[in-house]
């Protein structure tokens, strides 16, 4: 009977051969999520190309328009660079990891800024709301910058495939500030829309739940604003949870 030292691997150059079983499983899940997320994002961008074209060509280009496109295309660049980092052989993992983290910083900051502008508009440029959410956005800006400083990259074993390394404790600041900001945005928008459109005072919990969670009885535009924010919050934080778990 052959000993364990005599067992040869069919493909010793796969990165999974150099990882413990639990880490290999986590990395595999991360790769699936990354590639799947990139596919969905590309489909979404292609679907909305006519709308984006009209917004860019037929409408006056404003600051929110610039931030919208910065958020959209930096998100695509982040998804592509992450997919390459997780799945493709690369010569310099350290450099690519810095690119991924830098694009992540731009993506998170620009997307949060877009939601800051949305909250400001919904609250009709209220001074206190604007100042409060701008401070929260600055927290996201600084928190996402820690990703650039707290992560690096390395080759997995003798392969050309990459993995993140040198995790610093303060890297969680990026996730904490983002969760706090997104939660405050969701609560603020829900509260504003409910106070604006729910004209009938009622103690019926089911009625309030249908109104606040489902956008029931809201005008179409307001309901779209509410549900768009809810979908962003749900999908974004599910994705964040998966990455943190892996």
mmCIF file of C-alpha atoms in Angstrom:
data_model
loop_
_atom_site.group_PDB
_atom_site.id
_atom_site.type_symbol
_atom_site.label_atom_id
_atom_site.label_comp_id
_atom_site.label_asym_id
_atom_site.label_seq_id
_atom_site.Cartn_x
_atom_site.Cartn_y
_atom_site.Cartn_z
ATOM 1 C CA UNK A 1 0.000 0.000 0.000
ATOM 2 C CA UNK A 2 1.470 3.340 -0.990
ATOM 3 C CA UNK A 3 2.279 5.773 1.798
ATOM 4 C CA UNK A 4 0.917 9.310 1.838
ATOM 5 C CA UNK A 5 4.346 10.653 0.891
ATOM 6 C CA UNK A 6 4.281 8.607 -2.326
ATOM 7 C CA UNK A 7 0.909 9.946 -3.486
ATOM 8 C CA UNK A 8 1.362 12.294 -6.446
ATOM 9 C CA UNK A 9 -1.042 15.061 -7.300
ATOM 10 C CA UNK A 10 -2.624 14.910 -10.781
ATOM 11 C CA UNK A 11 -2.029 18.658 -11.152
ATOM 12 C CA UNK A 12 0.486 20.018 -8.611
ATOM 13 C CA UNK A 13 0.283 23.499 -10.168
ATOM 14 C CA UNK A 14 -3.304 24.202 -9.184
ATOM 15 C CA UNK A 15 -3.479 26.749 -6.339
ATOM 16 C CA UNK A 16 -5.894 24.548 -4.383
ATOM 17 C CA UNK A 17 -3.106 21.989 -3.870
ATOM 18 C CA UNK A 18 -1.251 24.498 -1.685
ATOM 19 C CA UNK A 19 -4.200 25.429 0.529
ATOM 20 C CA UNK A 20 -5.791 23.630 3.479
ATOM 21 C CA UNK A 21 -9.174 22.081 2.570
ATOM 22 C CA UNK A 22 -11.217 24.762 4.356
ATOM 23 C CA UNK A 23 -9.341 27.640 2.696
ATOM 24 C CA UNK A 24 -9.500 25.911 -0.686
ATOM 25 C CA UNK A 25 -13.278 25.607 -0.324
ATOM 26 C CA UNK A 26 -13.611 29.268 0.689
ATOM 27 C CA UNK A 27 -11.478 30.416 -2.240
ATOM 28 C CA UNK A 28 -13.554 28.325 -4.649
ATOM 29 C CA UNK A 29 -16.777 29.913 -3.375
ATOM 30 C CA UNK A 30 -15.200 33.373 -3.699
ATOM 31 C CA UNK A 31 -14.247 32.647 -7.305
ATOM 32 C CA UNK A 32 -17.779 31.509 -8.159
ATOM 33 C CA UNK A 33 -19.326 34.583 -6.543
ATOM 34 C CA UNK A 34 -16.826 36.898 -8.263
ATOM 35 C CA UNK A 35 -17.384 35.506 -11.750
ATOM 36 C CA UNK A 36 -21.147 35.311 -11.220
ATOM 37 C CA UNK A 37 -21.271 38.906 -9.998
ATOM 38 C CA UNK A 38 -19.246 40.074 -12.996
ATOM 39 C CA UNK A 39 -21.616 38.284 -15.381
ATOM 40 C CA UNK A 40 -24.686 39.890 -13.806
ATOM 41 C CA UNK A 41 -23.034 43.314 -13.855
ATOM 42 C CA UNK A 42 -22.131 43.044 -17.545
ATOM 43 C CA UNK A 43 -25.707 41.967 -18.335
ATOM 44 C CA UNK A 44 -27.060 44.923 -16.345
ATOM 45 C CA UNK A 45 -24.775 47.409 -18.110
ATOM 46 C CA UNK A 46 -25.695 46.081 -21.551
ATOM 47 C CA UNK A 47 -29.390 46.208 -20.648
ATOM 48 C CA UNK A 48 -29.170 49.852 -19.579
ATOM 49 C CA UNK A 49 -26.912 51.066 -22.400
ATOM 50 C CA UNK A 50 -29.773 52.833 -24.260
ATOM 51 C CA UNK A 51 -30.759 54.701 -21.089
ATOM 52 C CA UNK A 52 -27.144 55.626 -20.324
ATOM 53 C CA UNK A 53 -26.656 56.825 -23.893
ATOM 54 C CA UNK A 54 -29.698 59.113 -23.664
ATOM 55 C CA UNK A 55 -28.565 60.387 -20.277
ATOM 56 C CA UNK A 56 -25.121 61.241 -21.609
ATOM 57 C CA UNK A 57 -25.996 62.607 -25.048
ATOM 58 C CA UNK A 58 -29.489 64.074 -24.823
ATOM 59 C CA UNK A 59 -29.407 65.511 -21.313
ATOM 60 C CA UNK A 60 -27.285 68.220 -19.787
ATOM 61 C CA UNK A 61 -24.276 66.660 -18.086
ATOM 62 C CA UNK A 62 -24.376 67.608 -14.411
ATOM 63 C CA UNK A 63 -22.280 66.671 -11.385
ATOM 64 C CA UNK A 64 -24.645 63.819 -10.377
ATOM 65 C CA UNK A 65 -24.424 62.491 -13.953
ATOM 66 C CA UNK A 66 -20.632 62.398 -13.733
ATOM 67 C CA UNK A 67 -20.780 60.615 -10.373
ATOM 68 C CA UNK A 68 -23.301 58.123 -11.779
ATOM 69 C CA UNK A 69 -21.005 57.108 -14.632
ATOM 70 C CA UNK A 70 -17.952 57.101 -12.358
ATOM 71 C CA UNK A 71 -19.764 54.725 -10.001
ATOM 72 C CA UNK A 72 -21.051 52.521 -12.811
ATOM 73 C CA UNK A 73 -17.817 52.059 -14.713
ATOM 74 C CA UNK A 74 -15.541 51.876 -11.677
ATOM 75 C CA UNK A 75 -17.798 49.082 -10.399
ATOM 76 C CA UNK A 76 -17.276 47.231 -13.676
ATOM 77 C CA UNK A 77 -13.512 47.791 -13.498
ATOM 78 C CA UNK A 78 -13.486 46.562 -9.907
ATOM 79 C CA UNK A 79 -15.438 43.422 -10.834
ATOM 80 C CA UNK A 80 -13.097 42.688 -13.754
ATOM 81 C CA UNK A 81 -9.894 43.271 -11.775
ATOM 82 C CA UNK A 82 -11.189 41.138 -8.893
ATOM 83 C CA UNK A 83 -12.142 38.322 -11.275
ATOM 84 C CA UNK A 84 -8.665 38.417 -12.825
ATOM 85 C CA UNK A 85 -7.030 38.443 -9.387
ATOM 86 C CA UNK A 86 -9.087 35.473 -8.170
ATOM 87 C CA UNK A 87 -9.046 33.268 -11.277
ATOM 88 C CA UNK A 88 -6.170 34.089 -13.652
ATOM 89 C CA UNK A 89 -2.408 33.477 -13.455
ATOM 90 C CA UNK A 90 -0.654 36.803 -12.851
ATOM 91 C CA UNK A 91 3.011 37.763 -12.745
ATOM 92 C CA UNK A 92 2.786 40.438 -10.033
ATOM 93 C CA UNK A 93 0.104 39.771 -7.428
ATOM 94 C CA UNK A 94 1.169 42.670 -5.205
ATOM 95 C CA UNK A 95 0.641 45.253 -7.950
ATOM 96 C CA UNK A 96 -2.696 43.770 -9.013
ATOM 97 C CA UNK A 97 -3.912 43.674 -5.402
ATOM 98 C CA UNK A 98 -3.172 47.394 -5.088
ATOM 99 C CA UNK A 99 -5.094 48.051 -8.315
ATOM 100 C CA UNK A 100 -8.075 46.073 -6.989
ATOM 101 C CA UNK A 101 -8.021 47.965 -3.678
ATOM 102 C CA UNK A 102 -7.640 51.364 -5.371
ATOM 103 C CA UNK A 103 -10.564 50.702 -7.719
ATOM 104 C CA UNK A 104 -12.577 49.449 -4.742
ATOM 105 C CA UNK A 105 -11.937 52.785 -3.020
ATOM 106 C CA UNK A 106 -13.205 54.715 -6.056
ATOM 107 C CA UNK A 107 -16.228 52.420 -6.471
ATOM 108 C CA UNK A 108 -17.378 52.588 -2.861
ATOM 109 C CA UNK A 109 -16.761 56.331 -2.518
ATOM 110 C CA UNK A 110 -18.521 57.285 -5.757
ATOM 111 C CA UNK A 111 -21.509 55.005 -5.124
ATOM 112 C CA UNK A 112 -21.900 56.360 -1.589
ATOM 113 C CA UNK A 113 -21.652 59.908 -2.962
ATOM 114 C CA UNK A 114 -24.445 59.102 -5.405
ATOM 115 C CA UNK A 115 -26.685 58.039 -2.517
ATOM 116 C CA UNK A 116 -25.671 61.126 -0.544
ATOM 117 C CA UNK A 117 -26.897 63.263 -3.442
ATOM 118 C CA UNK A 118 -30.131 61.253 -3.504
ATOM 119 C CA UNK A 119 -30.763 61.807 0.212
ATOM 120 C CA UNK A 120 -29.994 65.507 -0.128
ATOM 121 C CA UNK A 121 -32.479 65.817 -2.990
ATOM 122 C CA UNK A 122 -35.216 63.877 -1.174
ATOM 123 C CA UNK A 123 -34.817 66.118 1.881
ATOM 124 C CA UNK A 124 -34.870 69.218 -0.352
ATOM 125 C CA UNK A 125 -31.269 70.184 0.522
ATOM 126 C CA UNK A 126 -32.026 70.424 4.232
ATOM 127 C CA UNK A 127 -28.920 71.890 5.837
ATOM 128 C CA UNK A 128 -28.718 69.555 8.827
ATOM 129 C CA UNK A 129 -29.423 66.443 6.786
ATOM 130 C CA UNK A 130 -26.836 67.490 4.209
ATOM 131 C CA UNK A 131 -24.153 68.110 6.840
ATOM 132 C CA UNK A 132 -24.929 64.888 8.702
ATOM 133 C CA UNK A 133 -24.803 62.661 5.645
ATOM 134 C CA UNK A 134 -21.770 64.449 4.246
ATOM 135 C CA UNK A 135 -19.916 63.578 7.459
ATOM 136 C CA UNK A 136 -21.060 59.975 7.081
ATOM 137 C CA UNK A 137 -19.861 59.997 3.470
ATOM 138 C CA UNK A 138 -16.452 61.296 4.588
ATOM 139 C CA UNK A 139 -16.352 58.281 6.903
ATOM 140 C CA UNK A 140 -16.936 55.991 3.918
ATOM 141 C CA UNK A 141 -14.268 57.858 1.952
ATOM 142 C CA UNK A 142 -11.703 57.375 4.702
ATOM 143 C CA UNK A 143 -12.844 53.869 5.585
ATOM 144 C CA UNK A 144 -12.585 52.560 2.028
ATOM 145 C CA UNK A 145 -9.101 54.051 1.785
ATOM 146 C CA UNK A 146 -7.940 51.623 4.476
ATOM 147 C CA UNK A 147 -8.422 48.787 1.977
ATOM 148 C CA UNK A 148 -5.525 50.169 -0.068
ATOM 149 C CA UNK A 149 -3.297 50.267 3.010
ATOM 150 C CA UNK A 150 -4.357 47.068 4.768
ATOM 151 C CA UNK A 151 -4.176 44.443 2.017
ATOM 152 C CA UNK A 152 -1.506 43.037 -0.241
ATOM 153 C CA UNK A 153 -1.217 40.100 -2.618
ATOM 154 C CA UNK A 154 0.908 36.980 -2.928
ATOM 155 C CA UNK A 155 1.276 33.954 -5.153
ATOM 156 C CA UNK A 156 -0.351 30.759 -3.912
ATOM 157 C CA UNK A 157 2.472 28.263 -3.481
ATOM 158 C CA UNK A 158 4.549 27.826 -6.640
ATOM 159 C CA UNK A 159 1.719 28.894 -8.931
ATOM 160 C CA UNK A 160 1.026 32.194 -10.643
ATOM 161 C CA UNK A 161 -2.398 32.449 -9.027
ATOM 162 C CA UNK A 162 -3.030 35.128 -6.423
ATOM 163 C CA UNK A 163 -4.510 35.481 -2.974
ATOM 164 C CA UNK A 164 -4.825 38.434 -0.623
ATOM 165 C CA UNK A 165 -2.359 38.602 2.258
ATOM 166 C CA UNK A 166 -1.062 40.831 5.068
ATOM 167 C CA UNK A 167 -4.518 41.562 6.449
ATOM 168 C CA UNK A 168 -4.437 44.453 8.896
ATOM 169 C CA UNK A 169 -6.924 44.730 11.756
ATOM 170 C CA UNK A 170 -8.126 48.168 10.663
ATOM 171 C CA UNK A 171 -9.298 46.916 7.265
ATOM 172 C CA UNK A 172 -12.725 46.315 8.817
ATOM 173 C CA UNK A 173 -13.159 50.114 8.943
ATOM 174 C CA UNK A 174 -14.161 50.034 5.271
ATOM 175 C CA UNK A 175 -17.029 47.622 5.925
ATOM 176 C CA UNK A 176 -18.167 49.267 9.159
ATOM 177 C CA UNK A 177 -18.392 52.782 7.714
ATOM 178 C CA UNK A 178 -20.172 51.478 4.607
ATOM 179 C CA UNK A 179 -22.762 49.507 6.593
ATOM 180 C CA UNK A 180 -23.438 52.502 8.865
ATOM 181 C CA UNK A 181 -23.809 54.861 5.887
ATOM 182 C CA UNK A 182 -26.049 52.538 3.868
ATOM 183 C CA UNK A 183 -28.258 51.800 6.873
ATOM 184 C CA UNK A 184 -28.700 55.498 7.630
ATOM 185 C CA UNK A 185 -29.519 56.203 3.974
ATOM 186 C CA UNK A 186 -32.138 53.449 3.858
ATOM 187 C CA UNK A 187 -33.761 54.577 7.112
ATOM 188 C CA UNK A 188 -33.724 58.250 6.100
ATOM 189 C CA UNK A 189 -35.284 57.645 2.680
ATOM 190 C CA UNK A 190 -37.935 55.311 4.115
ATOM 191 C CA UNK A 191 -38.809 57.781 6.874
ATOM 192 C CA UNK A 192 -38.997 60.725 4.464
ATOM 193 C CA UNK A 193 -41.209 58.929 1.970
ATOM 194 C CA UNK A 194 -43.490 57.627 4.719
ATOM 195 C CA UNK A 195 -43.951 61.058 6.256
ATOM 196 C CA UNK A 196 -44.540 62.635 2.854
ATOM 197 C CA UNK A 197 -47.059 60.183 1.416
ATOM 198 C CA UNK A 198 -48.691 58.379 4.341
ATOM 199 C CA UNK A 199 -51.402 60.921 5.038
ATOM 200 C CA UNK A 200 -53.684 58.569 6.972
ATOM 201 C CA UNK A 201 -52.644 58.165 10.596
ATOM 202 C CA UNK A 202 -52.946 54.547 11.609
ATOM 203 C CA UNK A 203 -51.724 52.249 14.353
ATOM 204 C CA UNK A 204 -52.075 49.240 12.084
ATOM 205 C CA UNK A 205 -48.600 47.659 12.067
ATOM 206 C CA UNK A 206 -49.369 45.658 8.930
ATOM 207 C CA UNK A 207 -50.355 48.804 7.036
ATOM 208 C CA UNK A 208 -47.145 50.570 8.060
ATOM 209 C CA UNK A 209 -45.054 47.518 7.172
ATOM 210 C CA UNK A 210 -46.613 47.279 3.711
ATOM 211 C CA UNK A 211 -46.016 50.980 3.219
ATOM 212 C CA UNK A 212 -42.415 51.116 4.462
ATOM 213 C CA UNK A 213 -41.157 47.754 3.234
ATOM 214 C CA UNK A 214 -43.132 47.239 0.031
ATOM 215 C CA UNK A 215 -43.807 50.834 -0.978
ATOM 216 C CA UNK A 216 -47.536 50.123 -0.968
ATOM 217 C CA UNK A 217 -49.666 53.174 -1.855
ATOM 218 C CA UNK A 218 -46.600 55.199 -2.864
ATOM 219 C CA UNK A 219 -46.541 57.025 -6.215
ATOM 220 C CA UNK A 220 -44.606 55.136 -8.881
ATOM 221 C CA UNK A 221 -41.490 57.340 -8.762
ATOM 222 C CA UNK A 222 -41.281 57.313 -4.960
ATOM 223 C CA UNK A 223 -41.844 53.565 -4.865
ATOM 224 C CA UNK A 224 -39.026 53.098 -7.385
ATOM 225 C CA UNK A 225 -36.701 55.204 -5.207
ATOM 226 C CA UNK A 226 -37.535 53.147 -2.132
ATOM 227 C CA UNK A 227 -37.257 49.758 -3.798
ATOM 228 C CA UNK A 228 -34.061 50.698 -5.634
ATOM 229 C CA UNK A 229 -32.431 51.578 -2.318
ATOM 230 C CA UNK A 230 -33.714 48.377 -0.705
ATOM 231 C CA UNK A 231 -32.340 46.216 -3.514
ATOM 232 C CA UNK A 232 -28.959 47.950 -3.374
ATOM 233 C CA UNK A 233 -28.825 47.473 0.402
ATOM 234 C CA UNK A 234 -29.801 43.798 0.225
ATOM 235 C CA UNK A 235 -27.594 42.729 -2.689
ATOM 236 C CA UNK A 236 -24.636 44.848 -1.619
ATOM 237 C CA UNK A 237 -24.564 43.539 1.927
ATOM 238 C CA UNK A 238 -25.195 39.923 0.965
ATOM 239 C CA UNK A 239 -22.164 40.202 -1.310
ATOM 240 C CA UNK A 240 -20.194 41.853 1.497
ATOM 241 C CA UNK A 241 -21.177 39.083 3.920
ATOM 242 C CA UNK A 242 -20.085 36.365 1.484
ATOM 243 C CA UNK A 243 -16.686 37.970 0.955
ATOM 244 C CA UNK A 244 -16.141 38.476 4.677
ATOM 245 C CA UNK A 245 -17.150 34.877 5.393
ATOM 246 C CA UNK A 246 -14.743 33.566 2.786
#
